[in-house]
């Protein structure tokens, strides 16, 4: 009583009375000030005999401080949302925070229950040993996911477990930090599904959609499928890069950058039509809308939407060309009809006039000359009418073809004789110069003759002297027959050679004819499955030619 403060004395005295009464060792605690600071002691009392006891006091200030810190630490751990557990190497629970006890239904005191007695993934001693081996093999740090059933529930939940192994002397302690991520996974899956849905929508809309980050040198954050398909630049090459690193033409990138900077400066959306060169070198035309999207905690992002109108523009251009062509065709047709009235009236006037003169003249020579004039004008009028009728059939799509086996040599020789008889100029020779020993083909004899005769008639009109040669050759490699009529006439100017097979085109208005013959020839050759063409040099003559299949049967 004289050595220690009253409160300490009361504590020690009470403990001593207990020892005297029970005759057993007993420990108690007391505290007092010593050397200017507060100290905590443990008093342990041993019974010696009927008269004496042994009292041993040990300073436990540091242990008490540690215990107090531990209690604070435990209090903090009890308030966290994660489940925390400490287990010895034999599986005995050493510590569990409040969250772990509630989730896993821990009811026994620490030091009495094993980890494999709990509803965790390690339900047997063998599974615990296997998990402990994984932790040791990974340098005492190991993470994994496992399923468990929370106390009072039936549905499986998922937790993320991080383990750490601590060791003091020969004692191992394994700490488990467990976080319930069931709802996180659910939300993540929902977010992934939403992202997949949005990505599916954005990648299937027929417009370009892209996002740039103005804070990162306008690098692309998003590049959808339509943009990749039209530009031939995959998203993998675009994401994280600037326009200067993506587009093949620097001028395009510079223009895009100017527009982006203008948008950042004004914050007013831009709506414009622009062009760019794709990776293939093709020029694409787009209608573009650029705007800024506000973002929380940072500068806005730049979003661009572009409608590719390349094909629309091509169609518009084609329609304009078709309109111009139709207007030109209409003009030519009007001119053609005006010309036809003159062309038809000329032979008719000759026929009517010379018919009257035949009746009036008594001179036999004059009569023969008049009859010859009437006959030539009859042929010309018949040709004019035939051309007009053929044009009408072409316009109506009713031109008929009759196919049969045809001897080409016989056909060409007949045409040559016919044209020789028609030729009235001694300065012109008409020759059948090139042929095969024998050539039979399945074709329309009349239409084939019509093309060759038309070629020859044209040659007669534009060849004042020289020769007109017709012929053919078999091209075995292509299984085709190449027909031609060449002359030594005036030729065709280079700027008009592409127009000779068009309808209503007449290169020389002073030459008799409709200007339809070559257009009709083109239609006939194409219907026979072939191609037609001309080679000419002004002042040196022309070669009109066509190729048609030899062995294939061309149906009507």
PDB file of N, CA and C in Angstrom, residues 2-94:
ATOM      1  N   UNK A   2       2.008   1.189   0.629  1.00  0.00           N
ATOM      2  CA  UNK A   2       2.903   2.352   0.698  1.00  0.00           C
ATOM      3  C   UNK A   2       3.719   2.510  -0.592  1.00  0.00           C
ATOM      4  N   UNK A   3       3.836   1.492  -1.397  1.00  0.00           N
ATOM      5  CA  UNK A   3       4.723   1.542  -2.581  1.00  0.00           C
ATOM      6  C   UNK A   3       3.984   1.999  -3.855  1.00  0.00           C
ATOM      7  N   UNK A   4       2.694   1.715  -3.967  1.00  0.00           N
ATOM      8  CA  UNK A   4       1.991   1.993  -5.223  1.00  0.00           C
ATOM      9  C   UNK A   4       0.767   2.852  -4.953  1.00  0.00           C
ATOM     10  N   UNK A   5       0.214   3.511  -5.993  1.00  0.00           N
ATOM     11  CA  UNK A   5      -0.981   4.327  -5.825  1.00  0.00           C
ATOM     12  C   UNK A   5      -2.166   3.466  -5.374  1.00  0.00           C
ATOM     13  N   UNK A   6      -3.172   4.108  -4.752  1.00  0.00           N
ATOM     14  CA  UNK A   6      -4.315   3.367  -4.207  1.00  0.00           C
ATOM     15  C   UNK A   6      -5.008   2.444  -5.233  1.00  0.00           C
ATOM     16  N   UNK A   7      -5.267   2.975  -6.455  1.00  0.00           N
ATOM     17  CA  UNK A   7      -5.976   2.159  -7.460  1.00  0.00           C
ATOM     18  C   UNK A   7      -5.165   0.935  -7.828  1.00  0.00           C
ATOM     19  N   UNK A   8      -3.833   1.092  -7.960  1.00  0.00           N
ATOM     20  CA  UNK A   8      -2.968  -0.046  -8.274  1.00  0.00           C
ATOM     21  C   UNK A   8      -2.972  -1.045  -7.109  1.00  0.00           C
ATOM     22  N   UNK A   9      -2.946  -0.449  -5.867  1.00  0.00           N
ATOM     23  CA  UNK A   9      -2.951  -1.327  -4.697  1.00  0.00           C
ATOM     24  C   UNK A   9      -4.223  -2.155  -4.659  1.00  0.00           C
ATOM     25  N   UNK A  10      -5.360  -1.530  -4.935  1.00  0.00           N
ATOM     26  CA  UNK A  10      -6.634  -2.239  -4.876  1.00  0.00           C
ATOM     27  C   UNK A  10      -6.634  -3.401  -5.879  1.00  0.00           C
ATOM     28  N   UNK A  11      -6.077  -3.174  -7.034  1.00  0.00           N
ATOM     29  CA  UNK A  11      -6.047  -4.202  -8.096  1.00  0.00           C
ATOM     30  C   UNK A  11      -5.155  -5.363  -7.661  1.00  0.00           C
ATOM     31  N   UNK A  12      -3.943  -5.052  -7.156  1.00  0.00           N
ATOM     32  CA  UNK A  12      -2.987  -6.100  -6.745  1.00  0.00           C
ATOM     33  C   UNK A  12      -3.538  -6.862  -5.538  1.00  0.00           C
ATOM     34  N   UNK A  13      -4.132  -6.122  -4.568  1.00  0.00           N
ATOM     35  CA  UNK A  13      -4.652  -6.745  -3.362  1.00  0.00           C
ATOM     36  C   UNK A  13      -5.797  -7.698  -3.676  1.00  0.00           C
ATOM     37  N   UNK A  14      -6.667  -7.274  -4.620  1.00  0.00           N
ATOM     38  CA  UNK A  14      -7.797  -8.135  -5.000  1.00  0.00           C
ATOM     39  C   UNK A  14      -7.292  -9.421  -5.659  1.00  0.00           C
ATOM     40  N   UNK A  15      -6.282  -9.285  -6.481  1.00  0.00           N
ATOM     41  CA  UNK A  15      -5.718 -10.459  -7.162  1.00  0.00           C
ATOM     42  C   UNK A  15      -5.072 -11.390  -6.132  1.00  0.00           C
ATOM     43  N   UNK A  16      -4.389 -10.798  -5.104  1.00  0.00           N
ATOM     44  CA  UNK A  16      -3.730 -11.613  -4.079  1.00  0.00           C
ATOM     45  C   UNK A  16      -4.779 -12.384  -3.265  1.00  0.00           C
ATOM     46  N   UNK A  17      -5.874 -11.719  -2.905  1.00  0.00           N
ATOM     47  CA  UNK A  17      -6.920 -12.391  -2.154  1.00  0.00           C
ATOM     48  C   UNK A  17      -7.483 -13.574  -2.938  1.00  0.00           C
ATOM     49  N   UNK A  18      -7.572 -13.425  -4.238  1.00  0.00           N
ATOM     50  CA  UNK A  18      -8.061 -14.513  -5.094  1.00  0.00           C
ATOM     51  C   UNK A  18      -7.103 -15.692  -5.037  1.00  0.00           C
ATOM     52  N   UNK A  19      -5.803 -15.417  -5.093  1.00  0.00           N
ATOM     53  CA  UNK A  19      -4.796 -16.478  -5.068  1.00  0.00           C
ATOM     54  C   UNK A  19      -4.848 -17.225  -3.725  1.00  0.00           C
ATOM     55  N   UNK A  20      -4.981 -16.460  -2.601  1.00  0.00           N
ATOM     56  CA  UNK A  20      -5.033 -17.073  -1.275  1.00  0.00           C
ATOM     57  C   UNK A  20      -6.259 -17.971  -1.170  1.00  0.00           C
ATOM     58  N   UNK A  21      -7.359 -17.461  -1.794  1.00  0.00           N
ATOM     59  CA  UNK A  21      -8.595 -18.238  -1.681  1.00  0.00           C
ATOM     60  C   UNK A  21      -8.567 -19.503  -2.539  1.00  0.00           C
ATOM     61  N   UNK A  22      -7.977 -19.399  -3.711  1.00  0.00           N
ATOM     62  CA  UNK A  22      -8.033 -20.519  -4.673  1.00  0.00           C
ATOM     63  C   UNK A  22      -6.790 -21.383  -4.656  1.00  0.00           C
ATOM     64  N   UNK A  23      -5.715 -20.842  -4.037  1.00  0.00           N
ATOM     65  CA  UNK A  23      -4.436 -21.532  -4.031  1.00  0.00           C
ATOM     66  C   UNK A  23      -3.928 -21.803  -5.438  1.00  0.00           C
ATOM     67  N   UNK A  24      -4.269 -20.935  -6.448  1.00  0.00           N
ATOM     68  CA  UNK A  24      -3.808 -21.073  -7.836  1.00  0.00           C
ATOM     69  C   UNK A  24      -3.194 -19.765  -8.290  1.00  0.00           C
ATOM     70  N   UNK A  25      -2.390 -19.850  -9.350  1.00  0.00           N
ATOM     71  CA  UNK A  25      -1.751 -18.655  -9.926  1.00  0.00           C
ATOM     72  C   UNK A  25      -2.822 -17.793 -10.588  1.00  0.00           C
ATOM     73  N   UNK A  26      -2.714 -16.472 -10.438  1.00  0.00           N
ATOM     74  CA  UNK A  26      -3.672 -15.554 -11.042  1.00  0.00           C
ATOM     75  C   UNK A  26      -2.942 -14.312 -11.548  1.00  0.00           C
ATOM     76  N   UNK A  27      -3.442 -13.761 -12.639  1.00  0.00           N
ATOM     77  CA  UNK A  27      -2.854 -12.554 -13.238  1.00  0.00           C
ATOM     78  C   UNK A  27      -3.899 -11.460 -13.319  1.00  0.00           C
ATOM     79  N   UNK A  28      -3.458 -10.229 -13.103  1.00  0.00           N
ATOM     80  CA  UNK A  28      -4.328  -9.056 -13.226  1.00  0.00           C
ATOM     81  C   UNK A  28      -3.495  -7.906 -13.765  1.00  0.00           C
ATOM     82  N   UNK A  29      -4.176  -6.769 -14.025  1.00  0.00           N
ATOM     83  CA  UNK A  29      -3.482  -5.628 -14.627  1.00  0.00           C
ATOM     84  C   UNK A  29      -3.729  -4.378 -13.812  1.00  0.00           C
ATOM     85  N   UNK A  30      -2.731  -3.518 -13.773  1.00  0.00           N
ATOM     86  CA  UNK A  30      -2.885  -2.217 -13.140  1.00  0.00           C
ATOM     87  C   UNK A  30      -2.011  -1.209 -13.869  1.00  0.00           C
ATOM     88  N   UNK A  31      -2.232   0.056 -13.610  1.00  0.00           N
ATOM     89  CA  UNK A  31      -1.437   1.088 -14.272  1.00  0.00           C
ATOM     90  C   UNK A  31      -1.107   2.180 -13.283  1.00  0.00           C
ATOM     91  N   UNK A  32      -0.019   2.898 -13.554  1.00  0.00           N
ATOM     92  CA  UNK A  32       0.401   4.003 -12.687  1.00  0.00           C
ATOM     93  C   UNK A  32       1.442   4.836 -13.421  1.00  0.00           C
ATOM     94  N   UNK A  33       1.665   6.034 -12.918  1.00  0.00           N
ATOM     95  CA  UNK A  33       2.669   6.924 -13.503  1.00  0.00           C
ATOM     96  C   UNK A  33       4.039   6.543 -13.001  1.00  0.00           C
ATOM     97  N   UNK A  34       5.020   6.614 -13.889  1.00  0.00           N
ATOM     98  CA  UNK A  34       6.391   6.268 -13.499  1.00  0.00           C
ATOM     99  C   UNK A  34       7.348   7.069 -14.371  1.00  0.00           C
ATOM    100  N   UNK A  35       8.269   7.762 -13.725  1.00  0.00           N
ATOM    101  CA  UNK A  35       9.247   8.591 -14.436  1.00  0.00           C
ATOM    102  C   UNK A  35       8.564   9.576 -15.394  1.00  0.00           C
ATOM    103  N   UNK A  36       7.462  10.129 -14.946  1.00  0.00           N
ATOM    104  CA  UNK A  36       6.789  11.166 -15.738  1.00  0.00           C
ATOM    105  C   UNK A  36       5.897  10.645 -16.847  1.00  0.00           C
ATOM    106  N   UNK A  37       5.686   9.341 -16.998  1.00  0.00           N
ATOM    107  CA  UNK A  37       4.804   8.816 -18.046  1.00  0.00           C
ATOM    108  C   UNK A  37       3.929   7.708 -17.466  1.00  0.00           C
ATOM    109  N   UNK A  38       2.828   7.454 -18.135  1.00  0.00           N
ATOM    110  CA  UNK A  38       1.865   6.467 -17.655  1.00  0.00           C
ATOM    111  C   UNK A  38       2.280   5.097 -18.164  1.00  0.00           C
ATOM    112  N   UNK A  39       2.290   4.102 -17.264  1.00  0.00           N
ATOM    113  CA  UNK A  39       2.695   2.747 -17.621  1.00  0.00           C
ATOM    114  C   UNK A  39       1.613   1.750 -17.257  1.00  0.00           C
ATOM    115  N   UNK A  40       1.594   0.657 -18.015  1.00  0.00           N
ATOM    116  CA  UNK A  40       0.669  -0.434 -17.757  1.00  0.00           C
ATOM    117  C   UNK A  40       1.486  -1.647 -17.312  1.00  0.00           C
ATOM    118  N   UNK A  41       0.921  -2.387 -16.294  1.00  0.00           N
ATOM    119  CA  UNK A  41       1.651  -3.544 -15.740  1.00  0.00           C
ATOM    120  C   UNK A  41       0.710  -4.744 -15.673  1.00  0.00           C
ATOM    121  N   UNK A  42       1.353  -5.888 -15.740  1.00  0.00           N
ATOM    122  CA  UNK A  42       0.652  -7.141 -15.458  1.00  0.00           C
ATOM    123  C   UNK A  42       1.201  -7.665 -14.123  1.00  0.00           C
ATOM    124  N   UNK A  43       0.329  -7.923 -13.128  1.00  0.00           N
ATOM    125  CA  UNK A  43       0.782  -8.531 -11.878  1.00  0.00           C
ATOM    126  C   UNK A  43       0.340 -10.000 -11.866  1.00  0.00           C
ATOM    127  N   UNK A  44       1.316 -10.873 -11.769  1.00  0.00           N
ATOM    128  CA  UNK A  44       1.073 -12.311 -11.723  1.00  0.00           C
ATOM    129  C   UNK A  44       1.501 -12.807 -10.327  1.00  0.00           C
ATOM    130  N   UNK A  45       0.578 -13.478  -9.575  1.00  0.00           N
ATOM    131  CA  UNK A  45       0.809 -13.859  -8.172  1.00  0.00           C
ATOM    132  C   UNK A  45       0.800 -15.381  -8.043  1.00  0.00           C
ATOM    133  N   UNK A  46       1.832 -15.900  -7.403  1.00  0.00           N
ATOM    134  CA  UNK A  46       1.997 -17.342  -7.201  1.00  0.00           C
ATOM    135  C   UNK A  46       1.871 -17.680  -5.694  1.00  0.00           C
ATOM    136  N   UNK A  47       1.085 -18.668  -5.284  1.00  0.00           N
ATOM    137  CA  UNK A  47       1.030 -19.077  -3.870  1.00  0.00           C
ATOM    138  C   UNK A  47       2.298 -19.892  -3.518  1.00  0.00           C
ATOM    139  N   UNK A  48       2.947 -19.561  -2.383  1.00  0.00           N
ATOM    140  CA  UNK A  48       4.160 -20.278  -1.979  1.00  0.00           C
ATOM    141  C   UNK A  48       3.864 -21.265  -0.839  1.00  0.00           C
ATOM    142  N   UNK A  49       3.293 -20.774   0.259  1.00  0.00           N
ATOM    143  CA  UNK A  49       2.919 -21.653   1.389  1.00  0.00           C
ATOM    144  C   UNK A  49       1.787 -20.976   2.146  1.00  0.00           C
ATOM    145  N   UNK A  50       1.615 -21.360   3.403  1.00  0.00           N
ATOM    146  CA  UNK A  50       0.513 -20.809   4.171  1.00  0.00           C
ATOM    147  C   UNK A  50       0.737 -19.345   4.549  1.00  0.00           C
ATOM    148  N   UNK A  51       1.960 -18.881   4.423  1.00  0.00           N
ATOM    149  CA  UNK A  51       2.267 -17.544   4.932  1.00  0.00           C
ATOM    150  C   UNK A  51       2.641 -16.547   3.827  1.00  0.00           C
ATOM    151  N   UNK A  52       3.248 -17.050   2.700  1.00  0.00           N
ATOM    152  CA  UNK A  52       3.792 -16.127   1.689  1.00  0.00           C
ATOM    153  C   UNK A  52       3.220 -16.399   0.280  1.00  0.00           C
ATOM    154  N   UNK A  53       3.201 -15.304  -0.477  1.00  0.00           N
ATOM    155  CA  UNK A  53       2.922 -15.382  -1.917  1.00  0.00           C
ATOM    156  C   UNK A  53       4.020 -14.638  -2.665  1.00  0.00           C
ATOM    157  N   UNK A  54       4.253 -14.999  -3.936  1.00  0.00           N
ATOM    158  CA  UNK A  54       5.252 -14.326  -4.792  1.00  0.00           C
ATOM    159  C   UNK A  54       4.509 -13.463  -5.804  1.00  0.00           C
ATOM    160  N   UNK A  55       4.798 -12.168  -5.779  1.00  0.00           N
ATOM    161  CA  UNK A  55       4.148 -11.236  -6.723  1.00  0.00           C
ATOM    162  C   UNK A  55       5.193 -10.767  -7.737  1.00  0.00           C
ATOM    163  N   UNK A  56       4.889 -10.980  -9.062  1.00  0.00           N
ATOM    164  CA  UNK A  56       5.791 -10.534 -10.153  1.00  0.00           C
ATOM    165  C   UNK A  56       5.031  -9.514 -11.000  1.00  0.00           C
ATOM    166  N   UNK A  57       5.609  -8.334 -11.149  1.00  0.00           N
ATOM    167  CA  UNK A  57       4.992  -7.269 -11.980  1.00  0.00           C
ATOM    168  C   UNK A  57       5.834  -7.040 -13.238  1.00  0.00           C
ATOM    169  N   UNK A  58       5.177  -7.031 -14.378  1.00  0.00           N
ATOM    170  CA  UNK A  58       5.893  -6.836 -15.666  1.00  0.00           C
ATOM    171  C   UNK A  58       5.293  -5.622 -16.378  1.00  0.00           C
ATOM    172  N   UNK A  59       6.162  -4.751 -16.898  1.00  0.00           N
ATOM    173  CA  UNK A  59       5.713  -3.561 -17.632  1.00  0.00           C
ATOM    174  C   UNK A  59       5.215  -3.996 -19.025  1.00  0.00           C
ATOM    175  N   UNK A  60       3.943  -3.819 -19.289  1.00  0.00           N
ATOM    176  CA  UNK A  60       3.340  -4.237 -20.591  1.00  0.00           C
ATOM    177  C   UNK A  60       2.831  -3.017 -21.350  1.00  0.00           C
ATOM    178  N   UNK A  61       3.477  -1.868 -21.107  1.00  0.00           N
ATOM    179  CA  UNK A  61       3.004  -0.632 -21.760  1.00  0.00           C
ATOM    180  C   UNK A  61       3.009  -0.762 -23.281  1.00  0.00           C
ATOM    181  N   UNK A  62       4.113  -1.262 -23.822  1.00  0.00           N
ATOM    182  CA  UNK A  62       4.211  -1.394 -25.289  1.00  0.00           C
ATOM    183  C   UNK A  62       3.164  -2.365 -25.819  1.00  0.00           C
ATOM    184  N   UNK A  63       2.936  -3.476 -25.097  1.00  0.00           N
ATOM    185  CA  UNK A  63       1.943  -4.447 -25.562  1.00  0.00           C
ATOM    186  C   UNK A  63       0.543  -3.855 -25.533  1.00  0.00           C
ATOM    187  N   UNK A  64       0.277  -3.084 -24.476  1.00  0.00           N
ATOM    188  CA  UNK A  64      -1.040  -2.450 -24.375  1.00  0.00           C
ATOM    189  C   UNK A  64      -1.242  -1.460 -25.521  1.00  0.00           C
ATOM    190  N   UNK A  65      -0.159  -0.694 -25.799  1.00  0.00           N
ATOM    191  CA  UNK A  65      -0.255   0.265 -26.913  1.00  0.00           C
ATOM    192  C   UNK A  65      -0.516  -0.463 -28.226  1.00  0.00           C
ATOM    193  N   UNK A  66       0.211  -1.578 -28.377  1.00  0.00           N
ATOM    194  CA  UNK A  66       0.002  -2.381 -29.605  1.00  0.00           C
ATOM    195  C   UNK A  66      -1.417  -2.913 -29.648  1.00  0.00           C
ATOM    196  N   UNK A  67      -1.912  -3.382 -28.491  1.00  0.00           N
ATOM    197  CA  UNK A  67      -3.269  -3.926 -28.426  1.00  0.00           C
ATOM    198  C   UNK A  67      -4.291  -2.847 -28.759  1.00  0.00           C
ATOM    199  N   UNK A  68      -4.047  -1.660 -28.247  1.00  0.00           N
ATOM    200  CA  UNK A  68      -4.968  -0.552 -28.537  1.00  0.00           C
ATOM    201  C   UNK A  68      -4.987  -0.227 -30.033  1.00  0.00           C
ATOM    202  N   UNK A  69      -3.767  -0.226 -30.624  1.00  0.00           N
ATOM    203  CA  UNK A  69      -3.692   0.023 -32.069  1.00  0.00           C
ATOM    204  C   UNK A  69      -4.404  -1.078 -32.855  1.00  0.00           C
ATOM    205  N   UNK A  70      -4.219  -2.316 -32.323  1.00  0.00           N
ATOM    206  CA  UNK A  70      -4.885  -3.441 -32.983  1.00  0.00           C
ATOM    207  C   UNK A  70      -6.394  -3.307 -32.905  1.00  0.00           C
ATOM    208  N   UNK A  71      -6.882  -2.851 -31.760  1.00  0.00           N
ATOM    209  CA  UNK A  71      -8.327  -2.666 -31.624  1.00  0.00           C
ATOM    210  C   UNK A  71      -8.831  -1.599 -32.586  1.00  0.00           C
ATOM    211  N   UNK A  72      -8.027  -0.523 -32.725  1.00  0.00           N
ATOM    212  CA  UNK A  72      -8.403   0.518 -33.694  1.00  0.00           C
ATOM    213  C   UNK A  72      -8.412  -0.069 -35.115  1.00  0.00           C
ATOM    214  N   UNK A  73      -7.355  -0.865 -35.382  1.00  0.00           N
ATOM    215  CA  UNK A  73      -7.245  -1.486 -36.706  1.00  0.00           C
ATOM    216  C   UNK A  73      -8.433  -2.401 -36.969  1.00  0.00           C
ATOM    217  N   UNK A  74      -8.798  -3.200 -35.928  1.00  0.00           N
ATOM    218  CA  UNK A  74      -9.944  -4.102 -36.089  1.00  0.00           C
ATOM    219  C   UNK A  74     -11.227  -3.305 -36.299  1.00  0.00           C
ATOM    220  N   UNK A  75     -11.352  -2.187 -35.565  1.00  0.00           N
ATOM    221  CA  UNK A  75     -12.541  -1.350 -35.711  1.00  0.00           C
ATOM    222  C   UNK A  75     -12.659  -0.813 -37.134  1.00  0.00           C
ATOM    223  N   UNK A  76     -11.498  -0.410 -37.678  1.00  0.00           N
ATOM    224  CA  UNK A  76     -11.496   0.084 -39.064  1.00  0.00           C
ATOM    225  C   UNK A  76     -11.864  -1.040 -40.027  1.00  0.00           C
ATOM    226  N   UNK A  77     -11.252  -2.214 -39.840  1.00  0.00           N
ATOM    227  CA  UNK A  77     -11.516  -3.346 -40.743  1.00  0.00           C
ATOM    228  C   UNK A  77     -12.962  -3.795 -40.678  1.00  0.00           C
ATOM    229  N   UNK A  78     -13.576  -3.603 -39.496  1.00  0.00           N
ATOM    230  CA  UNK A  78     -14.988  -3.982 -39.383  1.00  0.00           C
ATOM    231  C   UNK A  78     -15.901  -3.050 -40.164  1.00  0.00           C
ATOM    232  N   UNK A  79     -15.401  -1.899 -40.509  1.00  0.00           N
ATOM    233  CA  UNK A  79     -16.231  -0.916 -41.211  1.00  0.00           C
ATOM    234  C   UNK A  79     -16.050  -0.968 -42.739  1.00  0.00           C
ATOM    235  N   UNK A  80     -15.039  -1.684 -43.228  1.00  0.00           N
ATOM    236  CA  UNK A  80     -14.838  -1.747 -44.690  1.00  0.00           C
ATOM    237  C   UNK A  80     -15.831  -2.726 -45.297  1.00  0.00           C
ATOM    238  N   UNK A  81     -16.081  -2.579 -46.597  1.00  0.00           N
ATOM    239  CA  UNK A  81     -17.058  -3.436 -47.276  1.00  0.00           C
ATOM    240  C   UNK A  81     -16.468  -4.777 -47.697  1.00  0.00           C
ATOM    241  N   UNK A  82     -15.147  -4.864 -47.741  1.00  0.00           N
ATOM    242  CA  UNK A  82     -14.512  -6.126 -48.122  1.00  0.00           C
ATOM    243  C   UNK A  82     -14.504  -7.081 -46.927  1.00  0.00           C
ATOM    244  N   UNK A  83     -14.531  -8.368 -47.241  1.00  0.00           N
ATOM    245  CA  UNK A  83     -14.417  -9.392 -46.207  1.00  0.00           C
ATOM    246  C   UNK A  83     -12.945  -9.718 -46.026  1.00  0.00           C
ATOM    247  N   UNK A  84     -12.475  -9.709 -44.742  1.00  0.00           N
ATOM    248  CA  UNK A  84     -11.054  -9.926 -44.458  1.00  0.00           C
ATOM    249  C   UNK A  84     -10.916 -11.077 -43.468  1.00  0.00           C
ATOM    250  N   UNK A  85     -10.001 -11.961 -43.781  1.00  0.00           N
ATOM    251  CA  UNK A  85      -9.805 -13.155 -42.956  1.00  0.00           C
ATOM    252  C   UNK A  85      -8.311 -13.452 -42.865  1.00  0.00           C
ATOM    253  N   UNK A  86      -7.876 -13.864 -41.664  1.00  0.00           N
ATOM    254  CA  UNK A  86      -6.504 -14.325 -41.472  1.00  0.00           C
ATOM    255  C   UNK A  86      -6.564 -15.778 -41.011  1.00  0.00           C
ATOM    256  N   UNK A  87      -5.758 -16.637 -41.651  1.00  0.00           N
ATOM    257  CA  UNK A  87      -5.801 -18.075 -41.394  1.00  0.00           C
ATOM    258  C   UNK A  87      -4.373 -18.563 -41.176  1.00  0.00           C
ATOM    259  N   UNK A  88      -4.198 -19.439 -40.203  1.00  0.00           N
ATOM    260  CA  UNK A  88      -2.888 -20.067 -40.007  1.00  0.00           C
ATOM    261  C   UNK A  88      -2.690 -21.157 -41.046  1.00  0.00           C
ATOM    262  N   UNK A  89      -1.464 -21.650 -41.131  1.00  0.00           N
ATOM    263  CA  UNK A  89      -1.154 -22.613 -42.195  1.00  0.00           C
ATOM    264  C   UNK A  89      -1.928 -23.917 -42.064  1.00  0.00           C
ATOM    265  N   UNK A  90      -2.427 -24.241 -40.855  1.00  0.00           N
ATOM    266  CA  UNK A  90      -3.212 -25.471 -40.715  1.00  0.00           C
ATOM    267  C   UNK A  90      -4.686 -25.248 -40.995  1.00  0.00           C
ATOM    268  N   UNK A  91      -5.050 -24.014 -41.431  1.00  0.00           N
ATOM    269  CA  UNK A  91      -6.429 -23.732 -41.791  1.00  0.00           C
ATOM    270  C   UNK A  91      -7.254 -23.127 -40.686  1.00  0.00           C
ATOM    271  N   UNK A  92      -6.664 -22.869 -39.515  1.00  0.00           N
ATOM    272  CA  UNK A  92      -7.418 -22.315 -38.383  1.00  0.00           C
ATOM    273  C   UNK A  92      -7.650 -20.819 -38.575  1.00  0.00           C
ATOM    274  N   UNK A  93      -8.895 -20.397 -38.321  1.00  0.00           N
ATOM    275  CA  UNK A  93      -9.221 -18.981 -38.427  1.00  0.00           C
ATOM    276  C   UNK A  93      -8.585 -18.229 -37.272  1.00  0.00           C
ATOM    277  N   UNK A  94      -7.790 -17.219 -37.579  1.00  0.00           N
ATOM    278  CA  UNK A  94      -7.116 -16.407 -36.575  1.00  0.00           C
ATOM    279  C   UNK A  94      -7.819 -15.060 -36.410  1.00  0.00           C
TER     280      UNK A  94
END
